[in-house]
Tab-separated table of C-alpha atoms in Angstrom:
chain	number	residue	atom	x	y	z
A	1	UNK	CA	172.962	28.791	-21.006
A	2	UNK	CA	173.101	32.042	-22.919
A	3	UNK	CA	176.135	33.060	-24.927
A	4	UNK	CA	176.961	35.814	-22.414
A	5	UNK	CA	177.247	33.454	-19.435
A	6	UNK	CA	180.660	31.975	-18.673
A	7	UNK	CA	180.905	28.182	-19.037
A	8	UNK	CA	180.220	26.164	-15.901
A	9	UNK	CA	182.974	24.302	-14.063
A	10	UNK	CA	181.494	21.004	-15.255
A	11	UNK	CA	181.488	22.183	-18.873
A	12	UNK	CA	185.159	23.177	-18.587
A	13	UNK	CA	186.060	19.814	-17.005
A	14	UNK	CA	184.264	17.872	-19.743
A	15	UNK	CA	185.949	20.046	-22.393
A	16	UNK	CA	189.355	19.445	-20.833
A	17	UNK	CA	188.790	15.699	-20.557
A	18	UNK	CA	187.638	15.501	-24.171
A	19	UNK	CA	190.656	17.527	-25.327
A	20	UNK	CA	193.065	15.232	-23.469
A	21	UNK	CA	191.411	12.115	-24.862
A	22	UNK	CA	191.314	13.423	-28.453
A	23	UNK	CA	194.972	14.468	-28.178
A	24	UNK	CA	195.891	10.993	-26.947
A	25	UNK	CA	193.943	9.386	-29.790
A	26	UNK	CA	195.734	11.599	-32.325
A	27	UNK	CA	199.120	10.526	-30.939
A	28	UNK	CA	198.446	6.824	-30.575
A	29	UNK	CA	195.424	5.555	-32.499
A	30	UNK	CA	195.255	7.209	-35.920
A	31	UNK	CA	197.210	5.270	-38.533
A	32	UNK	CA	196.202	7.082	-41.733
A	33	UNK	CA	199.471	8.319	-43.322
A	34	UNK	CA	197.664	11.471	-44.480
A	35	UNK	CA	197.321	12.465	-40.798
A	36	UNK	CA	201.039	12.477	-40.061
A	37	UNK	CA	202.016	15.988	-39.038
A	38	UNK	CA	198.506	16.916	-37.880
A	39	UNK	CA	198.236	18.327	-34.351
A	40	UNK	CA	195.130	19.502	-32.501
A	41	UNK	CA	195.812	23.107	-31.500
A	42	UNK	CA	192.498	24.458	-30.221
A	43	UNK	CA	189.427	22.870	-28.799
A	44	UNK	CA	185.939	24.173	-28.074
A	45	UNK	CA	182.931	22.285	-26.769
A	46	UNK	CA	179.691	24.075	-27.610
A	47	UNK	CA	177.564	25.122	-24.602
A	48	UNK	CA	174.984	22.410	-25.353
A	49	UNK	CA	177.737	19.747	-25.524
A	50	UNK	CA	176.679	18.476	-28.954
A	51	UNK	CA	179.674	19.646	-31.005
A	52	UNK	CA	183.422	19.849	-30.546
A	53	UNK	CA	185.337	22.259	-32.769
A	54	UNK	CA	188.919	21.065	-33.080
A	55	UNK	CA	191.372	23.451	-34.674
A	56	UNK	CA	194.387	21.688	-36.100
A	57	UNK	CA	197.749	22.641	-37.526
A	58	UNK	CA	199.972	20.881	-40.024
A	59	UNK	CA	203.711	20.550	-40.189
A	60	UNK	CA	205.307	21.865	-43.393
A	61	UNK	CA	205.935	18.249	-44.511
A	62	UNK	CA	202.305	17.139	-43.942
A	63	UNK	CA	199.843	16.208	-46.682
A	64	UNK	CA	197.803	18.888	-48.432
A	65	UNK	CA	195.120	20.497	-46.268
A	66	UNK	CA	192.302	19.111	-48.445
A	67	UNK	CA	193.606	15.516	-48.094
A	68	UNK	CA	193.993	15.966	-44.352
A	69	UNK	CA	190.443	17.338	-44.027
A	70	UNK	CA	189.095	14.291	-45.897
A	71	UNK	CA	191.116	11.918	-43.694
A	72	UNK	CA	189.848	13.658	-40.547
A	73	UNK	CA	186.252	13.399	-41.777
A	74	UNK	CA	186.757	9.659	-42.307
A	75	UNK	CA	188.411	9.255	-38.883
A	76	UNK	CA	185.745	11.199	-36.958
A	77	UNK	CA	183.464	8.167	-36.535
A	78	UNK	CA	186.323	6.099	-35.158
A	79	UNK	CA	187.369	8.928	-32.829
A	80	UNK	CA	183.801	9.281	-31.522
A	81	UNK	CA	183.549	5.528	-30.913
A	82	UNK	CA	186.811	5.611	-28.948
A	83	UNK	CA	185.592	8.587	-26.900
A	84	UNK	CA	182.373	6.684	-26.135
A	85	UNK	CA	184.402	3.691	-24.914
A	86	UNK	CA	186.813	5.724	-22.779
A	87	UNK	CA	184.502	8.336	-21.273
A	88	UNK	CA	181.258	8.115	-19.337
A	89	UNK	CA	179.111	10.638	-21.206
A	90	UNK	CA	175.397	10.509	-22.048
A	91	UNK	CA	176.216	11.424	-25.634
A	92	UNK	CA	179.463	11.858	-27.487
A	93	UNK	CA	179.601	15.170	-29.335
A	94	UNK	CA	180.013	15.444	-33.088
A	95	UNK	CA	183.542	16.382	-34.182
A	96	UNK	CA	184.218	19.286	-36.530
A	97	UNK	CA	187.796	19.870	-37.673
A	98	UNK	CA	188.946	23.353	-38.606
A	99	UNK	CA	192.239	23.983	-40.381
A	100	UNK	CA	194.219	26.707	-38.611
A	101	UNK	CA	197.467	26.744	-40.574
A	102	UNK	CA	201.007	25.438	-40.612
A	103	UNK	CA	202.673	25.006	-37.218
A	104	UNK	CA	206.136	26.499	-36.951
A	105	UNK	CA	206.926	24.337	-33.940
A	106	UNK	CA	204.803	21.149	-34.185
A	107	UNK	CA	205.713	19.930	-30.688
A	108	UNK	CA	204.240	23.093	-29.155
A	109	UNK	CA	200.908	22.760	-30.980
A	110	UNK	CA	199.813	19.847	-28.808
A	111	UNK	CA	199.533	20.867	-25.178
A	112	UNK	CA	198.241	19.028	-22.128
A	113	UNK	CA	195.377	21.458	-21.540
A	114	UNK	CA	192.959	23.094	-23.936
A	115	UNK	CA	193.355	26.849	-24.341
A	116	UNK	CA	191.518	28.986	-21.775
A	117	UNK	CA	190.435	26.009	-19.689
A	118	UNK	CA	190.698	27.175	-16.105
A	119	UNK	CA	189.250	24.238	-14.207
A	120	UNK	CA	188.305	24.762	-10.553
A	121	UNK	CA	189.686	21.982	-8.390
A	122	UNK	CA	186.977	22.089	-5.723
A	123	UNK	CA	184.345	20.471	-7.984
A	124	UNK	CA	183.616	16.740	-8.364
A	125	UNK	CA	185.635	14.959	-11.009
A	126	UNK	CA	184.105	13.792	-14.282
A	127	UNK	CA	184.238	9.986	-14.644
A	128	UNK	CA	187.079	9.116	-16.956
A	129	UNK	CA	188.883	12.403	-16.300
A	130	UNK	CA	192.608	12.725	-15.824
A	131	UNK	CA	194.578	13.948	-12.860
A	132	UNK	CA	197.516	16.367	-13.187
A	133	UNK	CA	199.893	13.533	-14.082
A	134	UNK	CA	197.668	12.460	-16.989
A	135	UNK	CA	196.636	9.245	-15.227
A	136	UNK	CA	193.090	8.023	-15.682
A	137	UNK	CA	191.127	8.553	-12.449
A	138	UNK	CA	187.806	7.049	-13.468
A	139	UNK	CA	186.422	4.945	-16.296
A	140	UNK	CA	188.103	1.724	-17.347
A	141	UNK	CA	190.387	1.520	-20.350
């Protein structure tokens, strides 16, 4: 896929599923106190599917950006292992965290869908993907 081609419907579905799963893991699985106030705000899966760029914001009361970046680097292996358990993918992409800034409204930073992810509904579902209600349609948990 060249950089000028739009992403395929499958690529967008996988990106959306990964975003939902990472967002869920941020809310429920990460216990490092340095990650309190961290919210994923943007999400991009590279065209080859090997890397996820996750932009994150901090609340004003969160730890310093450098401490948060270190905590995210330490948590990336755990996050990847959880993604491997929850999703049926040939390979789980590497995670790269990018600091965006301080969120004015932290509850708005975390949305149900990744930005610019228009997913056609006439395509087959990705195993382990979520329906509109956020329920798991495939893959066991």
